Short mmCIF file of N, CA, C and O in Angstrom, two decimals:
data_model
loop_
_atom_site.label_atom_id
_atom_site.label_comp_id
_atom_site.label_asym_id
_atom_site.label_seq_id
_atom_site.Cartn_x
_atom_site.Cartn_y
_atom_site.Cartn_z
N UNK A 46 -25.08 -20.43 -5.44
CA UNK A 46 -24.14 -20.49 -6.50
C UNK A 46 -24.38 -21.71 -7.38
O UNK A 46 -24.26 -21.60 -8.61
N UNK A 47 -24.70 -22.83 -6.72
CA UNK A 47 -24.97 -23.98 -7.41
C UNK A 47 -26.28 -23.82 -8.39
O UNK A 47 -26.23 -24.23 -9.53
N UNK A 48 -27.22 -23.09 -7.82
CA UNK A 48 -28.40 -22.83 -8.59
C UNK A 48 -28.05 -21.94 -9.84
O UNK A 48 -28.52 -22.29 -10.96
N UNK A 49 -27.29 -21.01 -9.70
CA UNK A 49 -26.83 -20.14 -10.83
C UNK A 49 -25.99 -21.05 -11.90
O UNK A 49 -26.23 -20.93 -13.08
N UNK A 50 -25.19 -21.82 -11.39
CA UNK A 50 -24.37 -22.74 -12.27
C UNK A 50 -25.22 -23.64 -13.01
O UNK A 50 -24.97 -23.90 -14.20
N UNK A 51 -26.28 -24.14 -12.34
CA UNK A 51 -27.13 -25.06 -13.09
C UNK A 51 -28.01 -24.34 -14.13
O UNK A 51 -28.28 -24.93 -15.18
N UNK A 52 -28.50 -23.13 -13.84
CA UNK A 52 -29.35 -22.39 -14.72
C UNK A 52 -28.60 -21.76 -15.89
O UNK A 52 -28.97 -22.01 -17.07
N UNK A 53 -27.56 -21.03 -15.61
CA UNK A 53 -26.78 -20.37 -16.69
C UNK A 53 -25.31 -20.22 -16.28
O UNK A 53 -25.05 -19.27 -15.57
N UNK A 54 -24.51 -21.07 -16.62
CA UNK A 54 -23.16 -21.16 -16.19
C UNK A 54 -22.37 -19.86 -16.56
O UNK A 54 -21.46 -19.53 -15.88
N UNK A 55 -22.82 -19.15 -17.62
CA UNK A 55 -22.16 -17.95 -18.00
C UNK A 55 -22.25 -16.86 -17.03
O UNK A 55 -21.43 -15.90 -17.01
N UNK A 56 -23.25 -16.90 -16.06
CA UNK A 56 -23.34 -15.87 -15.06
C UNK A 56 -22.69 -16.27 -13.77
O UNK A 56 -22.62 -15.47 -12.85
N UNK A 57 -22.06 -17.39 -13.68
CA UNK A 57 -21.38 -17.86 -12.52
C UNK A 57 -20.27 -16.97 -12.07
O UNK A 57 -20.07 -16.60 -10.89
N UNK A 58 -19.44 -16.61 -13.02
CA UNK A 58 -18.28 -15.78 -12.80
C UNK A 58 -18.72 -14.41 -12.17
O UNK A 58 -18.10 -13.92 -11.16
N UNK A 59 -19.73 -13.83 -12.80
CA UNK A 59 -20.28 -12.49 -12.16
C UNK A 59 -20.83 -12.74 -10.80
O UNK A 59 -20.59 -11.86 -9.95
N UNK A 60 -21.48 -13.80 -10.52
CA UNK A 60 -22.10 -14.03 -9.25
C UNK A 60 -20.96 -14.23 -8.20
O UNK A 60 -21.07 -13.68 -7.09
N UNK A 61 -19.97 -14.99 -8.50
CA UNK A 61 -18.78 -15.14 -7.62
C UNK A 61 -18.15 -13.87 -7.32
O UNK A 61 -17.82 -13.48 -6.18
N UNK A 62 -17.85 -13.10 -8.36
CA UNK A 62 -17.19 -11.79 -8.21
C UNK A 62 -18.02 -10.85 -7.35
O UNK A 62 -17.46 -10.19 -6.47
N UNK A 63 -19.36 -10.88 -7.59
CA UNK A 63 -20.26 -10.02 -6.78
C UNK A 63 -20.20 -10.38 -5.33
O UNK A 63 -20.26 -9.60 -4.41
N UNK A 64 -20.24 -11.76 -5.11
CA UNK A 64 -20.23 -12.29 -3.74
C UNK A 64 -18.93 -11.89 -2.99
O UNK A 64 -18.89 -11.62 -1.80
N UNK A 65 -17.77 -11.92 -3.67
CA UNK A 65 -16.47 -11.71 -3.05
C UNK A 65 -16.15 -10.21 -2.85
O UNK A 65 -15.32 -9.94 -1.99
N UNK A 66 -16.79 -9.39 -3.66
CA UNK A 66 -16.42 -7.96 -3.47
C UNK A 66 -17.11 -7.35 -2.22
O UNK A 66 -18.23 -7.70 -1.88
N UNK A 67 -16.36 -6.47 -1.59
CA UNK A 67 -16.79 -5.79 -0.37
C UNK A 67 -17.90 -4.85 -0.75
O UNK A 67 -17.92 -4.19 -1.77
N UNK A 68 -18.91 -4.72 0.08
CA UNK A 68 -19.87 -3.71 -0.02
C UNK A 68 -19.30 -2.40 0.51
O UNK A 68 -18.39 -2.42 1.42
N UNK A 69 -19.79 -1.29 0.10
CA UNK A 69 -19.34 0.01 0.59
C UNK A 69 -19.65 0.02 2.11
O UNK A 69 -20.64 -0.38 2.59
N UNK A 70 -18.72 0.60 2.91
CA UNK A 70 -18.82 0.65 4.31
C UNK A 70 -18.84 2.05 4.79
O UNK A 70 -18.26 2.96 4.12
N UNK A 71 -19.40 2.35 5.90
CA UNK A 71 -19.42 3.74 6.44
C UNK A 71 -17.95 4.11 6.84
O UNK A 71 -17.16 3.26 7.10
N UNK A 72 -17.83 5.34 6.97
CA UNK A 72 -16.45 5.81 7.46
C UNK A 72 -15.86 6.77 6.43
O UNK A 72 -16.40 6.96 5.27
N UNK A 73 -14.69 7.26 6.75
CA UNK A 73 -14.06 8.23 5.88
C UNK A 73 -13.39 7.51 4.71
O UNK A 73 -12.92 6.38 4.89
N UNK A 74 -13.27 8.14 3.56
CA UNK A 74 -12.50 7.54 2.50
C UNK A 74 -11.07 7.55 2.77
O UNK A 74 -10.64 8.33 3.68
N UNK A 75 -10.29 6.75 2.09
CA UNK A 75 -8.82 6.80 2.32
C UNK A 75 -8.30 8.16 2.08
O UNK A 75 -8.67 8.86 1.17
N UNK A 76 -7.29 8.51 2.89
CA UNK A 76 -6.64 9.76 2.76
C UNK A 76 -5.49 9.72 1.72
O UNK A 76 -5.15 10.77 1.17
N UNK A 77 -4.93 8.56 1.54
CA UNK A 77 -3.80 8.46 0.74
C UNK A 77 -4.01 7.35 -0.36
O UNK A 77 -4.52 6.34 0.01
N UNK A 78 -3.53 7.59 -1.54
CA UNK A 78 -3.69 6.66 -2.61
C UNK A 78 -2.59 5.56 -2.48
O UNK A 78 -1.60 5.83 -1.87
N UNK A 79 -2.83 4.41 -3.17
CA UNK A 79 -1.70 3.46 -3.19
C UNK A 79 -0.50 3.98 -3.84
O UNK A 79 0.60 3.64 -3.38
N UNK A 80 -0.69 4.80 -4.78
CA UNK A 80 0.56 5.37 -5.51
C UNK A 80 1.36 6.30 -4.49
O UNK A 80 2.58 6.21 -4.50
N UNK A 81 0.67 7.05 -3.66
CA UNK A 81 1.34 7.86 -2.69
C UNK A 81 2.09 6.93 -1.63
O UNK A 81 3.20 7.19 -1.34
N UNK A 82 1.40 5.90 -1.20
CA UNK A 82 1.98 5.03 -0.26
C UNK A 82 3.29 4.27 -0.90
O UNK A 82 4.33 4.23 -0.22
N UNK A 83 3.17 3.93 -2.16
CA UNK A 83 4.30 3.27 -2.81
C UNK A 83 5.40 4.26 -2.90
O UNK A 83 6.62 3.93 -2.56
N UNK A 84 5.17 5.47 -3.24
CA UNK A 84 6.28 6.48 -3.27
C UNK A 84 6.88 6.68 -1.94
O UNK A 84 8.14 6.92 -1.86
N UNK A 85 6.08 6.70 -0.87
CA UNK A 85 6.68 6.92 0.45
C UNK A 85 7.53 5.67 0.81
O UNK A 85 8.67 5.87 1.26
N UNK A 86 7.14 4.46 0.50
CA UNK A 86 7.91 3.30 0.70
C UNK A 86 9.22 3.37 -0.13
O UNK A 86 10.28 2.95 0.43
N UNK A 87 9.14 3.84 -1.32
CA UNK A 87 10.32 3.89 -2.22
C UNK A 87 11.37 4.84 -1.55
O UNK A 87 12.51 4.65 -1.53
N UNK A 88 10.83 6.02 -1.06
CA UNK A 88 11.76 6.93 -0.38
C UNK A 88 12.46 6.24 0.86
O UNK A 88 13.63 6.38 1.09
N UNK A 89 11.61 5.60 1.64
CA UNK A 89 12.17 4.94 2.87
C UNK A 89 13.25 3.91 2.50
O UNK A 89 14.10 3.68 3.34
N UNK A 90 13.21 3.37 1.30
CA UNK A 90 14.25 2.36 0.86
C UNK A 90 15.46 3.05 0.29
O UNK A 90 16.42 2.31 0.09
N UNK A 91 15.43 4.31 0.19
CA UNK A 91 16.62 4.93 -0.30
C UNK A 91 17.47 5.60 0.79
O UNK A 91 16.93 5.75 1.94
N UNK A 92 18.58 6.08 0.56
CA UNK A 92 19.42 6.74 1.54
C UNK A 92 19.08 8.17 1.79
O UNK A 92 18.71 8.94 0.86
N UNK A 93 19.00 8.62 3.01
CA UNK A 93 18.63 10.11 3.35
C UNK A 93 19.52 11.01 2.60
O UNK A 93 19.13 12.12 2.24
N UNK A 94 20.82 10.65 2.35
CA UNK A 94 21.72 11.52 1.65
C UNK A 94 21.25 11.88 0.27
O UNK A 94 21.57 12.98 -0.24
N UNK A 95 20.52 11.00 -0.34
CA UNK A 95 20.03 11.23 -1.68
C UNK A 95 19.01 12.33 -1.79
O UNK A 95 18.74 12.93 -2.84
N UNK A 96 18.52 12.73 -0.52
CA UNK A 96 17.53 13.83 -0.54
C UNK A 96 18.15 15.10 0.22
O UNK A 96 17.40 15.92 0.65
N UNK A 97 19.44 15.06 0.41
CA UNK A 97 20.12 16.19 1.01
C UNK A 97 20.23 16.23 2.47
O UNK A 97 20.60 17.24 3.07
N UNK A 98 19.96 15.13 3.08
CA UNK A 98 20.05 14.97 4.57
C UNK A 98 21.43 14.49 4.95
O UNK A 98 21.94 13.48 4.36
N UNK A 99 21.97 14.97 5.97
CA UNK A 99 23.36 14.63 6.43
C UNK A 99 23.33 13.51 7.50
O UNK A 99 24.16 13.56 8.48
N UNK A 100 22.48 12.50 7.34
CA UNK A 100 22.41 11.38 8.26
C UNK A 100 22.43 10.17 7.50
O UNK A 100 22.22 10.10 6.25
N UNK A 101 22.74 9.05 8.18
CA UNK A 101 22.89 7.75 7.49
C UNK A 101 21.60 6.89 7.55
O UNK A 101 21.45 5.93 6.83
N UNK A 102 20.73 7.29 8.48
CA UNK A 102 19.50 6.54 8.64
C UNK A 102 18.24 7.41 8.75
O UNK A 102 18.42 8.49 9.38
N UNK A 103 17.10 6.90 8.35
CA UNK A 103 15.90 7.72 8.41
C UNK A 103 15.35 7.64 9.84
O UNK A 103 15.38 6.60 10.44
N UNK A 104 14.92 8.82 10.34
CA UNK A 104 13.94 8.86 11.45
C UNK A 104 12.56 9.02 10.88
O UNK A 104 12.42 9.50 9.79
N UNK A 105 11.53 8.73 11.63
CA UNK A 105 10.20 8.94 11.10
C UNK A 105 9.95 10.46 10.72
O UNK A 105 9.38 10.70 9.72
N UNK A 106 10.37 11.37 11.56
CA UNK A 106 10.19 12.78 11.37
C UNK A 106 10.98 13.24 10.14
O UNK A 106 10.47 14.02 9.34
N UNK A 107 12.11 12.75 9.90
CA UNK A 107 12.92 13.12 8.77
C UNK A 107 12.23 12.54 7.48
O UNK A 107 12.22 13.19 6.46
N UNK A 108 11.76 11.27 7.64
CA UNK A 108 11.04 10.64 6.47
C UNK A 108 9.83 11.51 6.09
O UNK A 108 9.48 11.74 4.89
N UNK A 109 9.04 11.97 7.12
CA UNK A 109 7.85 12.76 6.92
C UNK A 109 8.28 14.08 6.10
O UNK A 109 7.65 14.48 5.19
N UNK A 110 9.36 14.75 6.61
CA UNK A 110 9.82 15.95 5.94
C UNK A 110 10.17 15.64 4.44
O UNK A 110 9.88 16.43 3.57
N UNK A 111 10.83 14.55 4.19
CA UNK A 111 11.20 14.21 2.81
C UNK A 111 9.97 13.98 1.99
O UNK A 111 9.99 14.44 0.83
N UNK A 112 9.00 13.27 2.44
CA UNK A 112 7.76 12.96 1.78
C UNK A 112 7.10 14.27 1.36
O UNK A 112 6.58 14.41 0.23
N UNK A 113 6.90 15.23 2.28
CA UNK A 113 6.32 16.51 2.05
C UNK A 113 7.16 17.29 1.13
O UNK A 113 6.62 17.91 0.16
N UNK A 114 8.53 17.32 1.32
CA UNK A 114 9.42 18.11 0.44
C UNK A 114 9.30 17.59 -0.98
O UNK A 114 9.44 18.39 -1.92
N UNK A 115 9.20 16.27 -1.20
CA UNK A 115 9.20 15.70 -2.53
C UNK A 115 7.75 15.89 -3.15
O UNK A 115 7.58 15.54 -4.32
N UNK A 116 6.80 16.50 -2.46
CA UNK A 116 5.46 16.78 -3.00
C UNK A 116 4.55 15.63 -3.15
O UNK A 116 3.54 15.68 -3.85
N UNK A 117 4.82 14.56 -2.43
CA UNK A 117 4.01 13.37 -2.47
C UNK A 117 2.62 13.67 -1.76
O UNK A 117 1.57 13.23 -2.22
N UNK A 118 2.79 14.27 -0.60
CA UNK A 118 1.58 14.70 0.13
C UNK A 118 1.81 16.15 0.67
O UNK A 118 2.93 16.58 0.82
N UNK A 119 0.74 16.83 1.01
CA UNK A 119 0.82 18.17 1.63
C UNK A 119 1.23 18.01 3.06
O UNK A 119 2.02 18.84 3.60
N UNK A 120 0.70 17.07 3.71
CA UNK A 120 1.09 16.78 5.10
C UNK A 120 0.72 15.28 5.45
O UNK A 120 -0.10 14.67 4.81
N UNK A 121 1.45 14.84 6.41
CA UNK A 121 1.23 13.43 6.84
C UNK A 121 1.89 13.33 8.29
O UNK A 121 2.83 14.00 8.54
N UNK A 122 1.30 12.47 9.07
CA UNK A 122 1.84 12.32 10.43
C UNK A 122 2.86 11.15 10.44
O UNK A 122 2.89 10.23 9.56
N UNK A 123 3.78 11.29 11.44
CA UNK A 123 4.77 10.17 11.57
C UNK A 123 4.06 8.86 11.92
O UNK A 123 4.56 7.87 11.42
N UNK A 124 2.98 8.88 12.58
CA UNK A 124 2.29 7.67 12.92
C UNK A 124 1.70 6.98 11.59
O UNK A 124 1.82 5.78 11.47
N UNK A 125 1.24 7.80 10.71
CA UNK A 125 0.74 7.26 9.40
C UNK A 125 1.88 6.63 8.62
O UNK A 125 1.77 5.56 8.14
N UNK A 126 3.07 7.39 8.50
CA UNK A 126 4.19 6.74 7.85
C UNK A 126 4.62 5.52 8.50
O UNK A 126 4.94 4.50 7.84
N UNK A 127 4.58 5.43 9.78
CA UNK A 127 4.98 4.21 10.61
C UNK A 127 4.11 3.09 10.22
O UNK A 127 4.50 1.97 9.97
N UNK A 128 2.75 3.42 10.05
CA UNK A 128 1.84 2.33 9.63
C UNK A 128 2.05 1.79 8.30
O UNK A 128 2.06 0.63 8.08
N UNK A 129 2.44 2.67 7.36
CA UNK A 129 2.77 2.24 5.97
C UNK A 129 3.97 1.35 5.97
O UNK A 129 4.06 0.37 5.27
N UNK A 130 5.03 1.75 6.80
CA UNK A 130 6.26 0.87 6.87
C UNK A 130 5.98 -0.43 7.53
O UNK A 130 6.64 -1.38 7.12
N UNK A 131 5.02 -0.50 8.40
CA UNK A 131 4.76 -1.74 9.10
C UNK A 131 3.97 -2.72 8.20
O UNK A 131 3.84 -3.93 8.46
N UNK A 132 3.37 -2.24 7.00
CA UNK A 132 2.66 -3.08 6.13
C UNK A 132 3.64 -4.28 5.72
O UNK A 132 3.25 -5.35 5.59
N UNK A 133 4.99 -3.88 5.53
CA UNK A 133 5.91 -4.89 5.10
C UNK A 133 5.41 -5.72 3.90
O UNK A 133 5.00 -5.11 2.91
N UNK A 134 5.35 -6.99 4.02
CA UNK A 134 4.78 -7.83 2.93
C UNK A 134 3.28 -8.11 3.17
O UNK A 134 2.79 -9.01 2.47
N UNK A 135 2.65 -7.40 4.03
CA UNK A 135 1.20 -7.81 4.33
C UNK A 135 0.34 -6.50 4.39
O UNK A 135 -0.16 -6.18 5.50
N UNK A 136 0.14 -5.85 3.26
CA UNK A 136 -0.73 -4.64 3.33
C UNK A 136 -2.26 -5.04 3.47
O UNK A 136 -2.60 -6.23 3.22
N UNK A 137 -3.07 -4.17 3.98
CA UNK A 137 -4.52 -4.52 4.07
C UNK A 137 -5.09 -4.88 2.73
O UNK A 137 -4.67 -4.46 1.69
N UNK A 138 -6.11 -5.72 2.84
CA UNK A 138 -6.80 -6.11 1.59
C UNK A 138 -7.42 -4.99 0.76
O UNK A 138 -7.63 -5.07 -0.39
N UNK A 139 -7.59 -3.93 1.43
CA UNK A 139 -8.22 -2.81 0.72
C UNK A 139 -7.19 -2.00 -0.13
O UNK A 139 -7.57 -1.02 -0.75
N UNK A 140 -5.98 -2.52 -0.17
CA UNK A 140 -4.91 -1.83 -1.01
C UNK A 140 -4.31 -2.79 -1.97
O UNK A 140 -3.19 -3.25 -1.95
N UNK A 141 -5.19 -3.24 -3.03
CA UNK A 141 -4.65 -4.28 -3.99
C UNK A 141 -3.49 -3.80 -4.79
O UNK A 141 -2.51 -4.57 -5.08
N UNK A 142 -3.44 -2.53 -5.18
CA UNK A 142 -2.21 -2.02 -5.92
C UNK A 142 -1.03 -2.05 -5.11
O UNK A 142 0.08 -2.42 -5.60
N UNK A 143 -1.05 -1.74 -3.85
CA UNK A 143 0.07 -1.72 -2.94
C UNK A 143 0.49 -3.16 -2.69
O UNK A 143 1.73 -3.49 -2.84
N UNK A 144 -0.40 -4.06 -2.57
CA UNK A 144 -0.03 -5.51 -2.40
C UNK A 144 0.72 -6.03 -3.66
O UNK A 144 1.72 -6.66 -3.56
N UNK A 145 0.15 -5.57 -4.84
CA UNK A 145 0.89 -6.02 -6.05
C UNK A 145 2.27 -5.48 -6.12
O UNK A 145 3.19 -6.19 -6.57
N UNK A 146 2.41 -4.16 -5.80
CA UNK A 146 3.77 -3.57 -5.85
C UNK A 146 4.71 -4.22 -4.93
O UNK A 146 5.83 -4.63 -5.23
N UNK A 147 4.25 -4.50 -3.74
CA UNK A 147 5.18 -5.17 -2.71
C UNK A 147 5.50 -6.63 -3.14
O UNK A 147 6.69 -7.04 -3.03
N UNK A 148 4.54 -7.28 -3.79
CA UNK A 148 4.81 -8.65 -4.30
C UNK A 148 5.85 -8.59 -5.47
O UNK A 148 6.83 -9.34 -5.42
N UNK A 149 5.62 -7.61 -6.36
CA UNK A 149 6.50 -7.58 -7.55
C UNK A 149 7.91 -7.16 -7.10
O UNK A 149 8.92 -7.54 -7.77
N UNK A 150 8.04 -6.40 -6.10
CA UNK A 150 9.39 -5.88 -5.68
C UNK A 150 9.95 -6.70 -4.51
O UNK A 150 10.85 -6.23 -3.83
N UNK A 151 9.34 -7.89 -4.28
CA UNK A 151 9.81 -8.83 -3.21
C UNK A 151 9.93 -8.24 -1.91
O UNK A 151 10.89 -8.41 -1.21
N UNK A 152 8.88 -7.48 -1.48
CA UNK A 152 8.92 -6.88 -0.12
C UNK A 152 8.19 -7.91 0.82
O UNK A 152 7.51 -7.53 1.77
N UNK A 153 8.32 -9.19 0.61
CA UNK A 153 7.60 -10.22 1.42
C UNK A 153 8.39 -10.45 2.65
O UNK A 153 9.22 -11.27 2.71
N UNK A 154 8.04 -9.73 3.71
CA UNK A 154 8.59 -9.98 5.07
C UNK A 154 9.86 -9.15 5.35
O UNK A 154 10.05 -8.66 6.47
N UNK A 155 10.72 -8.92 4.34
CA UNK A 155 11.89 -8.13 4.56
C UNK A 155 11.81 -6.78 3.74
O UNK A 155 11.75 -6.80 2.58
N UNK A 156 11.64 -5.81 4.53
CA UNK A 156 11.34 -4.49 3.89
C UNK A 156 12.59 -3.99 3.19
O UNK A 156 13.75 -4.12 3.67
N UNK A 157 12.44 -3.31 2.09
CA UNK A 157 13.46 -2.68 1.25
C UNK A 157 14.56 -3.72 0.79
O UNK A 157 15.68 -3.37 0.62
N UNK A 158 14.06 -4.97 0.58
CA UNK A 158 15.00 -5.94 -0.02
C UNK A 158 16.13 -6.41 0.85
O UNK A 158 17.04 -7.00 0.34
N UNK A 159 16.00 -6.28 2.19
CA UNK A 159 17.08 -6.72 3.03
C UNK A 159 17.06 -8.23 3.01
O UNK A 159 16.01 -8.85 2.97
N UNK A 160 18.22 -8.76 3.20
CA UNK A 160 18.31 -10.23 3.05
C UNK A 160 18.01 -10.80 4.49
O UNK A 160 18.11 -10.08 5.48
N UNK A 161 17.57 -12.09 4.53
CA UNK A 161 17.19 -12.66 5.81
C UNK A 161 18.46 -12.96 6.65
O UNK A 161 19.45 -13.34 6.21
#
């Protein structure tokens, strides 16, 4: 980096960006977009009655049903929804849009805006 800075400072930003970006990794591509995850979290923060359910609290299976019923995804497991809910204020680095959404909506540590 120092060598790049000394030769042509205008290329330093590109070099740093290139250095910090992840290289493609093997494995399956993501099954769900950040937008889908955000919509799932938004549903989880609302009351089940708003979606026609006669209960006061979400269960994972009920939340899965609501997410599918709302057309967010064709199918999803309760385990996957649980993983999204556990992100709380700390989503994986591979989800920058989700991290931005959670930050902007103050989901840092307390999910769905609950007070401490």
